[in-house]
Amino acid sequence: MALIKIEEKYEYLKDIMFSILLIFISFVVNTGISIRGLYQDDILMWSTRRGVGFLKYVFPDKMRKFRPVYWVFAWIYQGILKNNLTIIVPINILIGAGIAIGAYFFAKSIAKSKEIAFVLAAMFVVSRFSYYNIGQFLGVMEAMALIFALAMLYFLYGYINGKNDLYFYYACIVYFINCFTHERFIVLFP
């Protein structure tokens, strides 16, 4: 019995080490990325926050773009960061590493192999998509869409494998939320 507990602790420590390694790879690969200024949608989003109430910011009346889920997150994110652009990159790197860690655990449950799951998660960390999330403030929206998509796949996978019928409803809720993350995703709603 004690032998099983030691093996379980060893497997748990392997997961922790792989997660730390993914964070390390994220910072090494993305060394040198910085945001020196905001442009286009970033400027618009940043400039409209000042002097505008929460509901007016989340549901703007004079803007063509409809991203209420992202704007809720952006409102909170900007409130915490203020005008400190140097903090955005490390936080975005950690968000990307968090996505990779989530992908690692999801892939591990499907593949039943920590090594394969780690390789897949590391591939995300070094991919161009991960860089896009880090290189601009608006990349957080793309990261959110990916997080919602992975969560939806996780819940659908659990539902298909008979975990619980609630998993299907969770997948539907996450799908609904994701539809309102970006105006392009609204076409997924019908």
mmCIF file of C-alpha atoms in Angstrom:
data_model
loop_
_atom_site.group_PDB
_atom_site.id
_atom_site.type_symbol
_atom_site.label_atom_id
_atom_site.label_comp_id
_atom_site.label_asym_id
_atom_site.label_seq_id
_atom_site.Cartn_x
_atom_site.Cartn_y
_atom_site.Cartn_z
ATOM 1 C CA MET A 1 0.000 0.000 0.000
ATOM 2 C CA ALA A 2 2.819 2.421 0.823
ATOM 3 C CA LEU A 3 4.426 1.566 -2.506
ATOM 4 C CA ILE A 4 1.338 2.763 -4.401
ATOM 5 C CA LYS A 5 1.350 6.068 -2.551
ATOM 6 C CA ILE A 6 5.019 6.646 -3.388
ATOM 7 C CA GLU A 7 4.342 5.892 -7.066
ATOM 8 C CA GLU A 8 1.357 8.261 -7.062
ATOM 9 C CA LYS A 9 3.506 11.000 -5.529
ATOM 10 C CA TYR A 10 6.171 10.364 -8.144
ATOM 11 C CA GLU A 11 3.611 10.685 -10.961
ATOM 12 C CA TYR A 12 2.268 13.876 -9.356
ATOM 13 C CA LEU A 13 5.805 15.282 -9.163
ATOM 14 C CA LYS A 14 6.357 14.427 -12.830
ATOM 15 C CA ASP A 15 3.289 16.483 -13.732
ATOM 16 C CA ILE A 16 4.585 19.391 -11.658
ATOM 17 C CA MET A 17 8.026 19.157 -13.273
ATOM 18 C CA PHE A 18 6.526 19.053 -16.785
ATOM 19 C CA SER A 19 4.377 22.094 -15.919
ATOM 20 C CA ILE A 20 7.386 24.026 -14.601
ATOM 21 C CA LEU A 21 9.343 23.030 -17.695
ATOM 22 C CA LEU A 22 6.550 24.352 -19.938
ATOM 23 C CA ILE A 23 6.625 27.686 -18.084
ATOM 24 C CA PHE A 24 10.415 27.790 -18.418
ATOM 25 C CA ILE A 25 10.239 27.026 -22.156
ATOM 26 C CA SER A 26 7.598 29.744 -22.552
ATOM 27 C CA PHE A 27 9.850 32.378 -21.035
ATOM 28 C CA VAL A 28 12.986 31.188 -22.888
ATOM 29 C CA VAL A 29 11.307 31.020 -26.294
ATOM 30 C CA ASN A 30 9.620 34.403 -25.859
ATOM 31 C CA THR A 31 12.643 36.259 -24.507
ATOM 32 C CA GLY A 32 12.939 39.626 -26.182
ATOM 33 C CA ILE A 33 9.258 40.108 -26.934
ATOM 34 C CA SER A 34 8.039 43.443 -25.692
ATOM 35 C CA ILE A 35 5.131 45.753 -26.284
ATOM 36 C CA ARG A 36 6.515 49.203 -26.948
ATOM 37 C CA GLY A 37 3.162 50.715 -27.749
ATOM 38 C CA LEU A 38 -0.399 49.959 -28.611
ATOM 39 C CA TYR A 39 -1.904 50.129 -32.098
ATOM 40 C CA GLN A 40 -5.273 49.806 -33.851
ATOM 41 C CA ASP A 41 -7.738 47.785 -31.760
ATOM 42 C CA ASP A 42 -5.450 47.957 -28.711
ATOM 43 C CA ILE A 43 -5.452 51.777 -28.783
ATOM 44 C CA LEU A 44 -9.186 51.930 -29.341
ATOM 45 C CA MET A 45 -9.868 49.536 -26.494
ATOM 46 C CA TRP A 46 -7.420 51.241 -24.129
ATOM 47 C CA SER A 47 -8.579 54.765 -24.924
ATOM 48 C CA THR A 48 -12.303 54.050 -24.599
ATOM 49 C CA ARG A 49 -11.961 52.774 -21.034
ATOM 50 C CA ARG A 50 -11.163 56.181 -19.542
ATOM 51 C CA GLY A 51 -14.302 57.962 -18.375
ATOM 52 C CA VAL A 52 -16.663 55.206 -19.520
ATOM 53 C CA GLY A 53 -18.719 53.086 -17.167
ATOM 54 C CA PHE A 54 -18.478 49.305 -17.081
ATOM 55 C CA LEU A 55 -21.706 48.579 -19.006
ATOM 56 C CA LYS A 56 -20.928 51.228 -21.634
ATOM 57 C CA TYR A 57 -17.475 49.702 -22.121
ATOM 58 C CA VAL A 58 -18.749 46.122 -22.385
ATOM 59 C CA PHE A 59 -21.706 47.056 -24.631
ATOM 60 C CA PRO A 60 -20.538 50.095 -26.645
ATOM 61 C CA ASP A 61 -23.209 51.812 -28.716
ATOM 62 C CA LYS A 62 -20.963 53.429 -31.350
ATOM 63 C CA MET A 63 -18.659 50.570 -32.248
ATOM 64 C CA ARG A 64 -18.924 47.973 -34.996
ATOM 65 C CA LYS A 65 -17.212 45.294 -32.922
ATOM 66 C CA PHE A 66 -19.146 43.108 -30.503
ATOM 67 C CA ARG A 67 -16.906 41.357 -27.966
ATOM 68 C CA PRO A 68 -18.674 41.537 -24.597
ATOM 69 C CA VAL A 69 -16.964 38.530 -22.996
ATOM 70 C CA TYR A 70 -13.521 39.812 -23.978
ATOM 71 C CA TRP A 71 -14.346 43.367 -22.923
ATOM 72 C CA VAL A 72 -15.368 42.199 -19.441
ATOM 73 C CA PHE A 73 -11.968 40.547 -19.099
ATOM 74 C CA ALA A 74 -10.187 43.548 -20.685
ATOM 75 C CA TRP A 75 -11.926 45.938 -18.272
ATOM 76 C CA ILE A 76 -10.612 43.953 -15.309
ATOM 77 C CA TYR A 77 -7.176 43.424 -16.890
ATOM 78 C CA GLN A 78 -6.733 47.137 -17.629
ATOM 79 C CA GLY A 79 -7.969 48.075 -14.178
ATOM 80 C CA ILE A 80 -5.242 45.942 -12.621
ATOM 81 C CA LEU A 81 -2.439 46.911 -15.029
ATOM 82 C CA LYS A 82 -3.260 50.611 -15.384
ATOM 83 C CA ASN A 83 -0.791 52.014 -17.967
ATOM 84 C CA ASN A 84 2.048 49.600 -17.209
ATOM 85 C CA LEU A 85 2.744 47.990 -20.593
ATOM 86 C CA THR A 86 5.874 46.180 -19.373
ATOM 87 C CA ILE A 87 3.808 43.821 -17.224
ATOM 88 C CA ILE A 88 1.549 42.715 -20.105
ATOM 89 C CA VAL A 89 4.153 40.492 -21.788
ATOM 90 C CA PRO A 90 5.070 38.377 -18.716
ATOM 91 C CA ILE A 91 1.394 37.982 -17.826
ATOM 92 C CA ASN A 92 0.561 36.966 -21.409
ATOM 93 C CA ILE A 93 3.461 34.490 -21.361
ATOM 94 C CA LEU A 94 2.031 32.974 -18.171
ATOM 95 C CA ILE A 95 -1.431 32.790 -19.781
ATOM 96 C CA GLY A 96 0.089 30.999 -22.781
ATOM 97 C CA ALA A 97 1.978 28.640 -20.463
ATOM 98 C CA GLY A 98 -1.279 28.010 -18.585
ATOM 99 C CA ILE A 99 -2.972 27.067 -21.860
ATOM 100 C CA ALA A 100 -0.080 24.707 -22.633
ATOM 101 C CA ILE A 101 -0.333 23.140 -19.161
ATOM 102 C CA GLY A 102 -4.088 22.657 -19.634
ATOM 103 C CA ALA A 103 -3.434 21.112 -23.051
ATOM 104 C CA TYR A 104 -0.821 18.852 -21.427
ATOM 105 C CA PHE A 105 -3.283 17.472 -18.872
ATOM 106 C CA PHE A 106 -6.032 17.072 -21.477
ATOM 107 C CA ALA A 107 -3.692 15.307 -23.931
ATOM 108 C CA LYS A 108 -2.365 13.137 -21.098
ATOM 109 C CA SER A 109 -5.880 11.947 -20.300
ATOM 110 C CA ILE A 110 -6.505 11.073 -23.953
ATOM 111 C CA ALA A 111 -3.104 9.640 -24.935
ATOM 112 C CA LYS A 112 -2.335 8.029 -21.553
ATOM 113 C CA SER A 113 1.262 9.168 -22.075
ATOM 114 C CA LYS A 114 2.911 12.048 -20.257
ATOM 115 C CA GLU A 115 5.704 12.273 -22.793
ATOM 116 C CA ILE A 116 3.406 12.597 -25.811
ATOM 117 C CA ALA A 117 1.259 15.120 -23.944
ATOM 118 C CA PHE A 118 4.344 17.137 -23.012
ATOM 119 C CA VAL A 119 5.579 17.197 -26.626
ATOM 120 C CA LEU A 120 2.162 18.429 -27.820
ATOM 121 C CA ALA A 121 2.045 21.134 -25.133
ATOM 122 C CA ALA A 122 5.619 22.187 -25.915
ATOM 123 C CA MET A 123 4.679 22.422 -29.606
ATOM 124 C CA PHE A 124 1.996 24.939 -28.669
ATOM 125 C CA VAL A 125 4.436 26.949 -26.548
ATOM 126 C CA VAL A 126 6.892 27.358 -29.426
ATOM 127 C CA SER A 127 4.210 27.917 -32.083
ATOM 128 C CA ARG A 128 3.424 31.171 -33.837
ATOM 129 C CA PHE A 129 -0.033 31.163 -32.268
ATOM 130 C CA SER A 130 1.481 31.330 -28.806
ATOM 131 C CA TYR A 131 3.662 34.249 -29.929
ATOM 132 C CA TYR A 132 0.620 36.088 -31.304
ATOM 133 C CA ASN A 133 -1.071 35.886 -27.901
ATOM 134 C CA ILE A 134 1.969 37.451 -26.240
ATOM 135 C CA GLY A 135 2.964 40.171 -28.698
ATOM 136 C CA GLN A 136 -0.079 42.380 -28.244
ATOM 137 C CA PHE A 137 -2.706 43.153 -25.643
ATOM 138 C CA LEU A 138 -5.476 41.988 -27.984
ATOM 139 C CA GLY A 139 -3.860 38.544 -28.055
ATOM 140 C CA VAL A 140 -5.585 37.855 -24.748
ATOM 141 C CA MET A 141 -8.840 37.627 -26.695
ATOM 142 C CA GLU A 142 -7.388 34.883 -28.888
ATOM 143 C CA ALA A 143 -6.098 33.114 -25.777
ATOM 144 C CA MET A 144 -9.569 33.289 -24.228
ATOM 145 C CA ALA A 145 -11.127 31.784 -27.347
ATOM 146 C CA LEU A 146 -8.603 28.951 -27.228
ATOM 147 C CA ILE A 147 -9.224 28.357 -23.515
ATOM 148 C CA PHE A 148 -12.973 28.165 -24.145
ATOM 149 C CA ALA A 149 -12.452 25.817 -27.100
ATOM 150 C CA LEU A 150 -10.230 23.501 -25.055
ATOM 151 C CA ALA A 151 -12.733 23.566 -22.178
ATOM 152 C CA MET A 152 -15.537 22.698 -24.581
ATOM 153 C CA LEU A 153 -13.525 19.775 -25.988
ATOM 154 C CA TYR A 154 -12.730 18.603 -22.459
ATOM 155 C CA PHE A 155 -16.389 18.607 -21.451
ATOM 156 C CA LEU A 156 -17.493 16.911 -24.678
ATOM 157 C CA TYR A 157 -14.796 14.276 -24.239
ATOM 158 C CA GLY A 158 -16.024 13.641 -20.690
ATOM 159 C CA TYR A 159 -19.635 13.456 -21.852
ATOM 160 C CA ILE A 160 -18.826 11.026 -24.687
ATOM 161 C CA ASN A 161 -16.917 8.800 -22.268
ATOM 162 C CA GLY A 162 -19.877 8.689 -19.886
ATOM 163 C CA LYS A 163 -18.563 10.806 -17.007
ATOM 164 C CA ASN A 164 -21.717 12.816 -16.405
ATOM 165 C CA ASP A 165 -24.603 14.230 -18.418
ATOM 166 C CA LEU A 166 -23.847 17.654 -16.951
ATOM 167 C CA TYR A 167 -20.650 17.703 -19.027
ATOM 168 C CA PHE A 168 -22.773 18.185 -22.151
ATOM 169 C CA TYR A 169 -24.472 21.224 -20.619
ATOM 170 C CA TYR A 170 -21.117 22.621 -19.476
ATOM 171 C CA ALA A 171 -19.840 22.254 -23.053
ATOM 172 C CA CYS A 172 -22.902 24.118 -24.335
ATOM 173 C CA ILE A 173 -22.394 26.940 -21.822
ATOM 174 C CA VAL A 174 -18.715 27.302 -22.745
ATOM 175 C CA TYR A 175 -19.651 27.239 -26.441
ATOM 176 C CA PHE A 176 -22.220 29.999 -25.858
ATOM 177 C CA ILE A 177 -19.699 32.141 -23.968
ATOM 178 C CA ASN A 178 -17.096 31.626 -26.694
ATOM 179 C CA CYS A 179 -19.534 32.854 -29.357
ATOM 180 C CA PHE A 180 -19.471 36.302 -27.708
ATOM 181 C CA THR A 181 -15.701 36.535 -27.277
ATOM 182 C CA HIS A 182 -15.186 37.957 -30.770
ATOM 183 C CA GLU A 183 -17.606 39.243 -33.409
ATOM 184 C CA ARG A 184 -16.365 36.596 -35.866
ATOM 185 C CA PHE A 185 -17.472 33.822 -33.529
ATOM 186 C CA ILE A 186 -21.095 34.990 -33.421
ATOM 187 C CA VAL A 187 -21.694 33.113 -36.672
ATOM 188 C CA LEU A 188 -21.130 29.938 -34.631
ATOM 189 C CA PHE A 189 -24.143 30.750 -32.449
ATOM 190 C CA PRO A 190 -26.915 29.538 -34.793
#
